[in-house]
Amino acid sequence: MAQNTPLNTEKPTRNIYQFGEASEIALATKNLHVFYGNNEALSEGDLQFERYKITSLIGASGSGKSTFLRSLNRMNDNVATVKGEIMYRGLDINSRAVDVYEMRRHIGMVFQRPNPFAKSIRDNITFALKQRGMKDKEQLDAIVESSLRQAALWDQVKDDLGKSALALSGGQQQRLVIARAIAMKPDILLLDEPASALDPISTSQIEDTLLELKEKYTIIIVTHNMQQAARISDYTAFFHMGKVLEYDETRKIFTRPKVAITNDYISGNFG
Amino acid sequence: MRRLFDEELADLDASFTEMGMLVSETIGKAVTSFINHDRQTAQEIIDNDSQINQREVVLEKKTFEMIALYQPVTIDLREIVTVLKAVSELERMGDHARDMAEATIRVKGTKRSASIEKNIAQMGELSKTMVKEILSVYVKDDAQGASEIAKQNQAVTDMAHQVRNDVITQIEDDAKLATSGTDYLMVAGHLKRISDYVTNIAEWIVYKRTGKIVDLNSGSSSFI
Amino acid sequence: MTSSILTTENVKLYYGDKEALHDINLSFPEKGITALIGPSGSGKSTYIRAINRMHDLTDGVTVTGNFMFKGKNIYAPTTDTVALRKEIGMVFQQPNPFPFSVYDNVAFGLRIAGEKNKAVIDEKVEKALKQAAVWDEVKDVLNKSALSLSGGQQQRVSIARTLAVSPDILLLDEPTSALDPVSSHKIEETLMNIRNDYTIIIVTHNMSQASRISDRTAFFMDGNLIEISPTKELFTEPKEQATQDYISGRFG
């Protein structure tokens, strides 16, 4: 991986730091610590995320997995102190010098509750693109279609793109939110329990969508649903009391984990 | 989400069938080399036995993973359980083929009986065919066909008894047949066991299709 | 099957003109856990809400059919719905403790019912919290606000509040879907503890939860009851293809 990052330079400027080439490791954290006030919520977060793979972060409430995920695209900036490096294409994106908005275009986030804008389906997707100055209608239409197709929603909404996003079902709304994230052409998609508010059928559709998307994106997903982690992810990280206790191929974690606490957790033996 | 699981299930079935073909071929070779006193082929069978065992391990591991990762229910679970049980049966068949090959290497220059060997060859042909057919009904998910194949076990049993009677009669006439006669008995026993295992697989195919655990090994079929 | 504590026959429910439940016939033996599963919109939540007349509060909803609870018609004009909901209590998806202390949450129903004896209330509060398997965690903070507890603890306090008034039937509408696996597990343990004391009807999206804890499982789809079977049978040998498809994740 390219190592050309000037760390913690104090120049708060835009676009001086160019992202380097993409590599097999899409994202890597080094020595990540997160503090809420004096309370250390995450320590020893050292993980490398392989490109075009799905990695699940599992663990009990309060184990630090969501805190970790939110740190990855700086969602914790105003609520916590995040120390350590988050290396993305040769840059430490935890550096103050990085333009957070530019970075989030590369590393998008989808939340637990579907949160489409109270706008039409089309506008949900074009909103941020227009903000960035894209005006060409054909180009916008093309992105709307390709994003919705990738999120496996196109066939259901193509005849009614002017309809309010809020009229969609919960599962459809969540896929619209994923389409909205994809429209920005990110490298990495972060998902924070994206299916926990959905029924099994919608959940299954979201899972199918993610499996399609990993052809083009690196996906990191926090889930409370261990079967979901088992079904869809290539790698699984088990968080426990603010630490990454075990990180391995999903099939290894779910058949022969190395750590007894991981074994207890995934077998539902919660003491 | 099913797609991924279905793909893995299809892979599992394919690997299982492949292992079955390998075992069926090995049984055929084991019988032929015994009849033809072909020690070189017998040695190959012994050397390759670890391949069969290796396939069993790989398939078992795969089934464990699928159960752990997908927590299958109903027909999916039965299909995986069927593979898990049936690979053990295939592996044991492989062991019997190896034991036959060892008998081939052991027997040399002793006096032999053409008439008994002819019966053994027939028995071997029937056992091998049963293995092939059981794989075919597994693929077709044909419970009725599985039950039909299991019925052939009786014919193998009858042939094994015939071999035993012939061996006893012929040794009484000519004591020099004692050494090869013992091996004839053992080989007939191996083939009989192989057809018992085919019957077990047939029972699992019925289970896979219907969810009912049945006993297809009816009546007296004991030999060794 | 033992005698039923609750029998529902020819149940139909309409939102305006639209029929949302189609002729449901389902009865519940005393004690034990029945799980209701099915896709969103299948009618399972709508159905259990009809059991303790929660739809009374919603305009435009019409419920028809017979609901017999211990020999009485639930939908008789003379039914006191407050008393009914004491006998048939409900726990919701989101833990909903009142903004009172833990103790007052659980004592609330008893006081409404007219209980004034402090010793009796103390005893019943303790018993309910123990049944709900949350006593050890809250016994030293009974005077703290229930809202300061974790989500899983709040949900168990909600269960204790429902149990305190000694209901016959406990209805639970996706009680763990807002909780993490550890908290869900504790709720499941709670339900297993009390399965011999109450008739429990639980709506869940979590199929492995249904298979772990319930004695019987009912599968709903499109407003129809497709199948009800002992849980072991439903998850190994379902009678209907639609059930088989749903529980094995074949969603078409």
mmCIF file with all atom_site columns, C-alpha atoms in Angstrom, chain A residues 75-214:
data_model
loop_
_atom_site.group_PDB
_atom_site.id
_atom_site.type_symbol
_atom_site.label_atom_id
_atom_site.label_alt_id
_atom_site.label_comp_id
_atom_site.label_asym_id
_atom_site.label_entity_id
_atom_site.label_seq_id
_atom_site.pdbx_PDB_ins_code
_atom_site.Cartn_x
_atom_site.Cartn_y
_atom_site.Cartn_z
_atom_site.occupancy
_atom_site.B_iso_or_equiv
_atom_site.pdbx_formal_charge
_atom_site.auth_seq_id
_atom_site.auth_comp_id
_atom_site.auth_asym_id
_atom_site.auth_atom_id
_atom_site.pdbx_PDB_model_num
ATOM 1   C CA . MET A 1 75  ? -19.494 10.459  11.410  1.00 0.00 ? 75  MET A CA 1
ATOM 2   C CA . ASN A 1 76  ? -18.100 10.633  14.935  1.00 0.00 ? 76  ASN A CA 1
ATOM 3   C CA . ASP A 1 77  ? -16.271 13.899  14.363  1.00 0.00 ? 77  ASP A CA 1
ATOM 4   C CA . ASN A 1 78  ? -18.567 16.004  16.474  1.00 0.00 ? 78  ASN A CA 1
ATOM 5   C CA . VAL A 1 79  ? -19.516 13.465  19.106  1.00 0.00 ? 79  VAL A CA 1
ATOM 6   C CA . ALA A 1 80  ? -16.289 11.703  19.932  1.00 0.00 ? 80  ALA A CA 1
ATOM 7   C CA . THR A 1 81  ? -12.539 11.906  19.735  1.00 0.00 ? 81  THR A CA 1
ATOM 8   C CA . VAL A 1 82  ? -11.125 9.500   17.204  1.00 0.00 ? 82  VAL A CA 1
ATOM 9   C CA . LYS A 1 83  ? -7.425  8.767   17.404  1.00 0.00 ? 83  LYS A CA 1
ATOM 10  C CA . GLY A 1 84  ? -5.375  6.656   15.048  1.00 0.00 ? 84  GLY A CA 1
ATOM 11  C CA . GLU A 1 85  ? -5.147  6.223   11.323  1.00 0.00 ? 85  GLU A CA 1
ATOM 12  C CA . ILE A 1 86  ? -7.745  5.279   8.758   1.00 0.00 ? 86  ILE A CA 1
ATOM 13  C CA . MET A 1 87  ? -5.854  4.620   5.566   1.00 0.00 ? 87  MET A CA 1
ATOM 14  C CA . TYR A 1 88  ? -7.745  4.944   2.299   1.00 0.00 ? 88  TYR A CA 1
ATOM 15  C CA . ARG A 1 89  ? -5.917  4.964   -1.010  1.00 0.00 ? 89  ARG A CA 1
ATOM 16  C CA . GLY A 1 90  ? -2.738  6.150   0.547   1.00 0.00 ? 90  GLY A CA 1
ATOM 17  C CA . LEU A 1 91  ? -4.274  8.890   2.662   1.00 0.00 ? 91  LEU A CA 1
ATOM 18  C CA . ASP A 1 92  ? -5.029  8.990   6.349   1.00 0.00 ? 92  ASP A CA 1
ATOM 19  C CA . ILE A 1 93  ? -8.634  10.144  6.131   1.00 0.00 ? 93  ILE A CA 1
ATOM 20  C CA . ASN A 1 94  ? -8.739  10.696  9.854   1.00 0.00 ? 94  ASN A CA 1
ATOM 21  C CA . SER A 1 95  ? -6.410  13.608  9.277   1.00 0.00 ? 95  SER A CA 1
ATOM 22  C CA . ARG A 1 96  ? -8.059  17.008  9.867   1.00 0.00 ? 96  ARG A CA 1
ATOM 23  C CA . ALA A 1 97  ? -6.697  18.124  6.532   1.00 0.00 ? 97  ALA A CA 1
ATOM 24  C CA . VAL A 1 98  ? -8.898  15.808  4.571   1.00 0.00 ? 98  VAL A CA 1
ATOM 25  C CA . ASP A 1 99  ? -12.038 17.274  3.061   1.00 0.00 ? 99  ASP A CA 1
ATOM 26  C CA . VAL A 1 100 ? -14.706 15.246  4.834   1.00 0.00 ? 100 VAL A CA 1
ATOM 27  C CA . TYR A 1 101 ? -17.378 15.873  2.213   1.00 0.00 ? 101 TYR A CA 1
ATOM 28  C CA . GLU A 1 102 ? -15.124 14.800  -0.600  1.00 0.00 ? 102 GLU A CA 1
ATOM 29  C CA . MET A 1 103 ? -14.127 11.723  1.414   1.00 0.00 ? 103 MET A CA 1
ATOM 30  C CA . ARG A 1 104 ? -17.756 10.750  2.049   1.00 0.00 ? 104 ARG A CA 1
ATOM 31  C CA . ARG A 1 105 ? -18.338 10.721  -1.674  1.00 0.00 ? 105 ARG A CA 1
ATOM 32  C CA . HIS A 1 106 ? -15.913 7.797   -1.727  1.00 0.00 ? 106 HIS A CA 1
ATOM 33  C CA . ILE A 1 107 ? -17.096 6.206   1.512   1.00 0.00 ? 107 ILE A CA 1
ATOM 34  C CA . GLY A 1 108 ? -20.880 6.317   1.778   1.00 0.00 ? 108 GLY A CA 1
ATOM 35  C CA . MET A 1 109 ? -23.092 5.354   4.700   1.00 0.00 ? 109 MET A CA 1
ATOM 36  C CA . VAL A 1 110 ? -26.523 3.719   4.896   1.00 0.00 ? 110 VAL A CA 1
ATOM 37  C CA . PHE A 1 111 ? -28.328 3.765   8.234   1.00 0.00 ? 111 PHE A CA 1
ATOM 38  C CA . GLN A 1 112 ? -30.638 1.423   10.110  1.00 0.00 ? 112 GLN A CA 1
ATOM 39  C CA . ARG A 1 113 ? -33.867 3.296   9.460   1.00 0.00 ? 113 ARG A CA 1
ATOM 40  C CA . PRO A 1 114 ? -34.449 4.087   5.797   1.00 0.00 ? 114 PRO A CA 1
ATOM 41  C CA . ASN A 1 115 ? -34.132 7.859   5.545   1.00 0.00 ? 115 ASN A CA 1
ATOM 42  C CA . PRO A 1 116 ? -35.123 8.959   2.055   1.00 0.00 ? 116 PRO A CA 1
ATOM 43  C CA . PHE A 1 117 ? -35.688 12.672  1.537   1.00 0.00 ? 117 PHE A CA 1
ATOM 44  C CA . ALA A 1 118 ? -39.335 13.787  1.355   1.00 0.00 ? 118 ALA A CA 1
ATOM 45  C CA . LYS A 1 119 ? -38.888 14.208  -2.392  1.00 0.00 ? 119 LYS A CA 1
ATOM 46  C CA . SER A 1 120 ? -39.579 12.179  -5.482  1.00 0.00 ? 120 SER A CA 1
ATOM 47  C CA . ILE A 1 121 ? -37.660 8.979   -6.129  1.00 0.00 ? 121 ILE A CA 1
ATOM 48  C CA . ARG A 1 122 ? -35.726 10.706  -8.919  1.00 0.00 ? 122 ARG A CA 1
ATOM 49  C CA . ASP A 1 123 ? -34.858 13.739  -6.814  1.00 0.00 ? 123 ASP A CA 1
ATOM 50  C CA . ASN A 1 124 ? -33.587 11.563  -4.002  1.00 0.00 ? 124 ASN A CA 1
ATOM 51  C CA . ILE A 1 125 ? -30.890 10.348  -6.315  1.00 0.00 ? 125 ILE A CA 1
ATOM 52  C CA . THR A 1 126 ? -30.173 13.521  -8.258  1.00 0.00 ? 126 THR A CA 1
ATOM 53  C CA . PHE A 1 127 ? -30.174 15.895  -5.283  1.00 0.00 ? 127 PHE A CA 1
ATOM 54  C CA . ALA A 1 128 ? -26.532 15.551  -4.294  1.00 0.00 ? 128 ALA A CA 1
ATOM 55  C CA . LEU A 1 129 ? -25.407 15.315  -7.924  1.00 0.00 ? 129 LEU A CA 1
ATOM 56  C CA . LYS A 1 130 ? -27.105 18.620  -8.737  1.00 0.00 ? 130 LYS A CA 1
ATOM 57  C CA . GLN A 1 131 ? -25.547 20.164  -5.665  1.00 0.00 ? 131 GLN A CA 1
ATOM 58  C CA . ARG A 1 132 ? -22.217 19.161  -7.081  1.00 0.00 ? 132 ARG A CA 1
ATOM 59  C CA . GLY A 1 133 ? -23.052 21.024  -10.242 1.00 0.00 ? 133 GLY A CA 1
ATOM 60  C CA . MET A 1 134 ? -24.213 18.262  -12.538 1.00 0.00 ? 134 MET A CA 1
ATOM 61  C CA . LYS A 1 135 ? -26.876 19.728  -14.837 1.00 0.00 ? 135 LYS A CA 1
ATOM 62  C CA . ASP A 1 136 ? -27.018 17.553  -17.922 1.00 0.00 ? 136 ASP A CA 1
ATOM 63  C CA . LYS A 1 137 ? -30.437 15.889  -17.815 1.00 0.00 ? 137 LYS A CA 1
ATOM 64  C CA . GLU A 1 138 ? -29.398 12.884  -19.870 1.00 0.00 ? 138 GLU A CA 1
ATOM 65  C CA . GLN A 1 139 ? -26.441 12.274  -17.640 1.00 0.00 ? 139 GLN A CA 1
ATOM 66  C CA . LEU A 1 140 ? -28.606 12.590  -14.538 1.00 0.00 ? 140 LEU A CA 1
ATOM 67  C CA . ASP A 1 141 ? -31.215 10.229  -15.986 1.00 0.00 ? 141 ASP A CA 1
ATOM 68  C CA . ALA A 1 142 ? -28.532 7.707   -16.796 1.00 0.00 ? 142 ALA A CA 1
ATOM 69  C CA . ILE A 1 143 ? -27.226 7.795   -13.239 1.00 0.00 ? 143 ILE A CA 1
ATOM 70  C CA . VAL A 1 144 ? -30.745 7.511   -11.811 1.00 0.00 ? 144 VAL A CA 1
ATOM 71  C CA . GLU A 1 145 ? -31.348 4.399   -13.874 1.00 0.00 ? 145 GLU A CA 1
ATOM 72  C CA . SER A 1 146 ? -28.019 2.729   -13.239 1.00 0.00 ? 146 SER A CA 1
ATOM 73  C CA . SER A 1 147 ? -28.148 3.413   -9.492  1.00 0.00 ? 147 SER A CA 1
ATOM 74  C CA . LEU A 1 148 ? -31.676 2.076   -9.186  1.00 0.00 ? 148 LEU A CA 1
ATOM 75  C CA . ARG A 1 149 ? -30.770 -0.956  -11.263 1.00 0.00 ? 149 ARG A CA 1
ATOM 76  C CA . GLN A 1 150 ? -27.779 -1.729  -9.086  1.00 0.00 ? 150 GLN A CA 1
ATOM 77  C CA . ALA A 1 151 ? -29.936 -1.405  -5.997  1.00 0.00 ? 151 ALA A CA 1
ATOM 78  C CA . ALA A 1 152 ? -32.442 -3.827  -7.599  1.00 0.00 ? 152 ALA A CA 1
ATOM 79  C CA . LEU A 1 153 ? -35.227 -1.277  -7.441  1.00 0.00 ? 153 LEU A CA 1
ATOM 80  C CA . TRP A 1 154 ? -35.469 -0.090  -11.042 1.00 0.00 ? 154 TRP A CA 1
ATOM 81  C CA . ASP A 1 155 ? -38.120 -2.544  -12.241 1.00 0.00 ? 155 ASP A CA 1
ATOM 82  C CA . GLN A 1 156 ? -40.431 -1.646  -9.385  1.00 0.00 ? 156 GLN A CA 1
ATOM 83  C CA . VAL A 1 157 ? -40.236 2.135   -9.714  1.00 0.00 ? 157 VAL A CA 1
ATOM 84  C CA . LYS A 1 158 ? -39.207 2.929   -13.308 1.00 0.00 ? 158 LYS A CA 1
ATOM 85  C CA . ASP A 1 159 ? -42.722 3.954   -14.335 1.00 0.00 ? 159 ASP A CA 1
ATOM 86  C CA . ASP A 1 160 ? -43.193 6.256   -11.400 1.00 0.00 ? 160 ASP A CA 1
ATOM 87  C CA . LEU A 1 161 ? -39.957 8.076   -10.698 1.00 0.00 ? 161 LEU A CA 1
ATOM 88  C CA . GLY A 1 162 ? -41.893 11.217  -9.798  1.00 0.00 ? 162 GLY A CA 1
ATOM 89  C CA . LYS A 1 163 ? -43.649 9.443   -6.928  1.00 0.00 ? 163 LYS A CA 1
ATOM 90  C CA . SER A 1 164 ? -42.737 10.453  -3.393  1.00 0.00 ? 164 SER A CA 1
ATOM 91  C CA . ALA A 1 165 ? -40.042 8.246   -1.910  1.00 0.00 ? 165 ALA A CA 1
ATOM 92  C CA . LEU A 1 166 ? -42.071 8.116   1.279   1.00 0.00 ? 166 LEU A CA 1
ATOM 93  C CA . ALA A 1 167 ? -44.798 6.156   -0.519  1.00 0.00 ? 167 ALA A CA 1
ATOM 94  C CA . LEU A 1 168 ? -42.426 3.204   -0.955  1.00 0.00 ? 168 LEU A CA 1
ATOM 95  C CA . SER A 1 169 ? -42.372 0.214   1.406   1.00 0.00 ? 169 SER A CA 1
ATOM 96  C CA . GLY A 1 170 ? -39.659 0.074   4.067   1.00 0.00 ? 170 GLY A CA 1
ATOM 97  C CA . GLY A 1 171 ? -37.551 -2.366  2.087   1.00 0.00 ? 171 GLY A CA 1
ATOM 98  C CA . GLN A 1 172 ? -37.906 -0.289  -1.083  1.00 0.00 ? 172 GLN A CA 1
ATOM 99  C CA . GLN A 1 173 ? -36.986 2.879   0.808   1.00 0.00 ? 173 GLN A CA 1
ATOM 100 C CA . GLN A 1 174 ? -33.844 1.204   2.078   1.00 0.00 ? 174 GLN A CA 1
ATOM 101 C CA . ARG A 1 175 ? -32.880 0.159   -1.438  1.00 0.00 ? 175 ARG A CA 1
ATOM 102 C CA . LEU A 1 176 ? -33.536 3.717   -2.613  1.00 0.00 ? 176 LEU A CA 1
ATOM 103 C CA . VAL A 1 177 ? -31.167 4.975   0.084   1.00 0.00 ? 177 VAL A CA 1
ATOM 104 C CA . ILE A 1 178 ? -28.581 2.482   -1.163  1.00 0.00 ? 178 ILE A CA 1
ATOM 105 C CA . ALA A 1 179 ? -29.172 3.707   -4.737  1.00 0.00 ? 179 ALA A CA 1
ATOM 106 C CA . ARG A 1 180 ? -28.691 7.277   -3.514  1.00 0.00 ? 180 ARG A CA 1
ATOM 107 C CA . ALA A 1 181 ? -25.359 6.305   -1.983  1.00 0.00 ? 181 ALA A CA 1
ATOM 108 C CA . ILE A 1 182 ? -24.289 4.457   -5.134  1.00 0.00 ? 182 ILE A CA 1
ATOM 109 C CA . ALA A 1 183 ? -25.127 7.444   -7.356  1.00 0.00 ? 183 ALA A CA 1
ATOM 110 C CA . MET A 1 184 ? -22.125 9.199   -5.849  1.00 0.00 ? 184 MET A CA 1
ATOM 111 C CA . LYS A 1 185 ? -19.960 6.350   -7.210  1.00 0.00 ? 185 LYS A CA 1
ATOM 112 C CA . PRO A 1 186 ? -18.349 5.509   -3.906  1.00 0.00 ? 186 PRO A CA 1
ATOM 113 C CA . ASP A 1 187 ? -15.625 2.901   -3.430  1.00 0.00 ? 187 ASP A CA 1
ATOM 114 C CA . ILE A 1 188 ? -16.844 1.782   -0.081  1.00 0.00 ? 188 ILE A CA 1
ATOM 115 C CA . LEU A 1 189 ? -20.324 1.380   1.340   1.00 0.00 ? 189 LEU A CA 1
ATOM 116 C CA . LEU A 1 190 ? -20.794 1.393   5.091   1.00 0.00 ? 190 LEU A CA 1
ATOM 117 C CA . LEU A 1 191 ? -24.087 0.004   6.346   1.00 0.00 ? 191 LEU A CA 1
ATOM 118 C CA . ASP A 1 192 ? -25.275 0.275   9.921   1.00 0.00 ? 192 ASP A CA 1
ATOM 119 C CA . GLU A 1 193 ? -27.835 -2.498  10.540  1.00 0.00 ? 193 GLU A CA 1
ATOM 120 C CA . PRO A 1 194 ? -29.504 -1.766  7.205   1.00 0.00 ? 194 PRO A CA 1
ATOM 121 C CA . ALA A 1 195 ? -32.090 -4.531  7.510   1.00 0.00 ? 195 ALA A CA 1
ATOM 122 C CA . SER A 1 196 ? -32.930 -4.589  11.193  1.00 0.00 ? 196 SER A CA 1
ATOM 123 C CA . ALA A 1 197 ? -36.116 -2.567  10.713  1.00 0.00 ? 197 ALA A CA 1
ATOM 124 C CA . LEU A 1 198 ? -37.265 -4.816  7.863   1.00 0.00 ? 198 LEU A CA 1
ATOM 125 C CA . ASP A 1 199 ? -39.180 -8.093  7.602   1.00 0.00 ? 199 ASP A CA 1
ATOM 126 C CA . PRO A 1 200 ? -37.492 -11.283 6.314   1.00 0.00 ? 200 PRO A CA 1
ATOM 127 C CA . ILE A 1 201 ? -38.570 -10.782 2.700   1.00 0.00 ? 201 ILE A CA 1
ATOM 128 C CA . SER A 1 202 ? -37.274 -7.209  2.469   1.00 0.00 ? 202 SER A CA 1
ATOM 129 C CA . THR A 1 203 ? -34.179 -8.318  4.370   1.00 0.00 ? 203 THR A CA 1
ATOM 130 C CA . SER A 1 204 ? -33.566 -11.029 1.820   1.00 0.00 ? 204 SER A CA 1
ATOM 131 C CA . GLN A 1 205 ? -33.889 -8.498  -1.007  1.00 0.00 ? 205 GLN A CA 1
ATOM 132 C CA . ILE A 1 206 ? -31.389 -6.165  0.661   1.00 0.00 ? 206 ILE A CA 1
ATOM 133 C CA . GLU A 1 207 ? -29.011 -9.092  1.087   1.00 0.00 ? 207 GLU A CA 1
ATOM 134 C CA . ASP A 1 208 ? -29.358 -9.982  -2.597  1.00 0.00 ? 208 ASP A CA 1
ATOM 135 C CA . THR A 1 209 ? -28.673 -6.363  -3.483  1.00 0.00 ? 209 THR A CA 1
ATOM 136 C CA . LEU A 1 210 ? -25.499 -6.323  -1.377  1.00 0.00 ? 210 LEU A CA 1
ATOM 137 C CA . LEU A 1 211 ? -24.254 -9.514  -3.008  1.00 0.00 ? 211 LEU A CA 1
ATOM 138 C CA . GLU A 1 212 ? -24.720 -7.877  -6.414  1.00 0.00 ? 212 GLU A CA 1
ATOM 139 C CA . LEU A 1 213 ? -23.008 -4.706  -5.255  1.00 0.00 ? 213 LEU A CA 1
ATOM 140 C CA . LYS A 1 214 ? -19.862 -6.362  -4.007  1.00 0.00 ? 214 LYS A CA 1
#
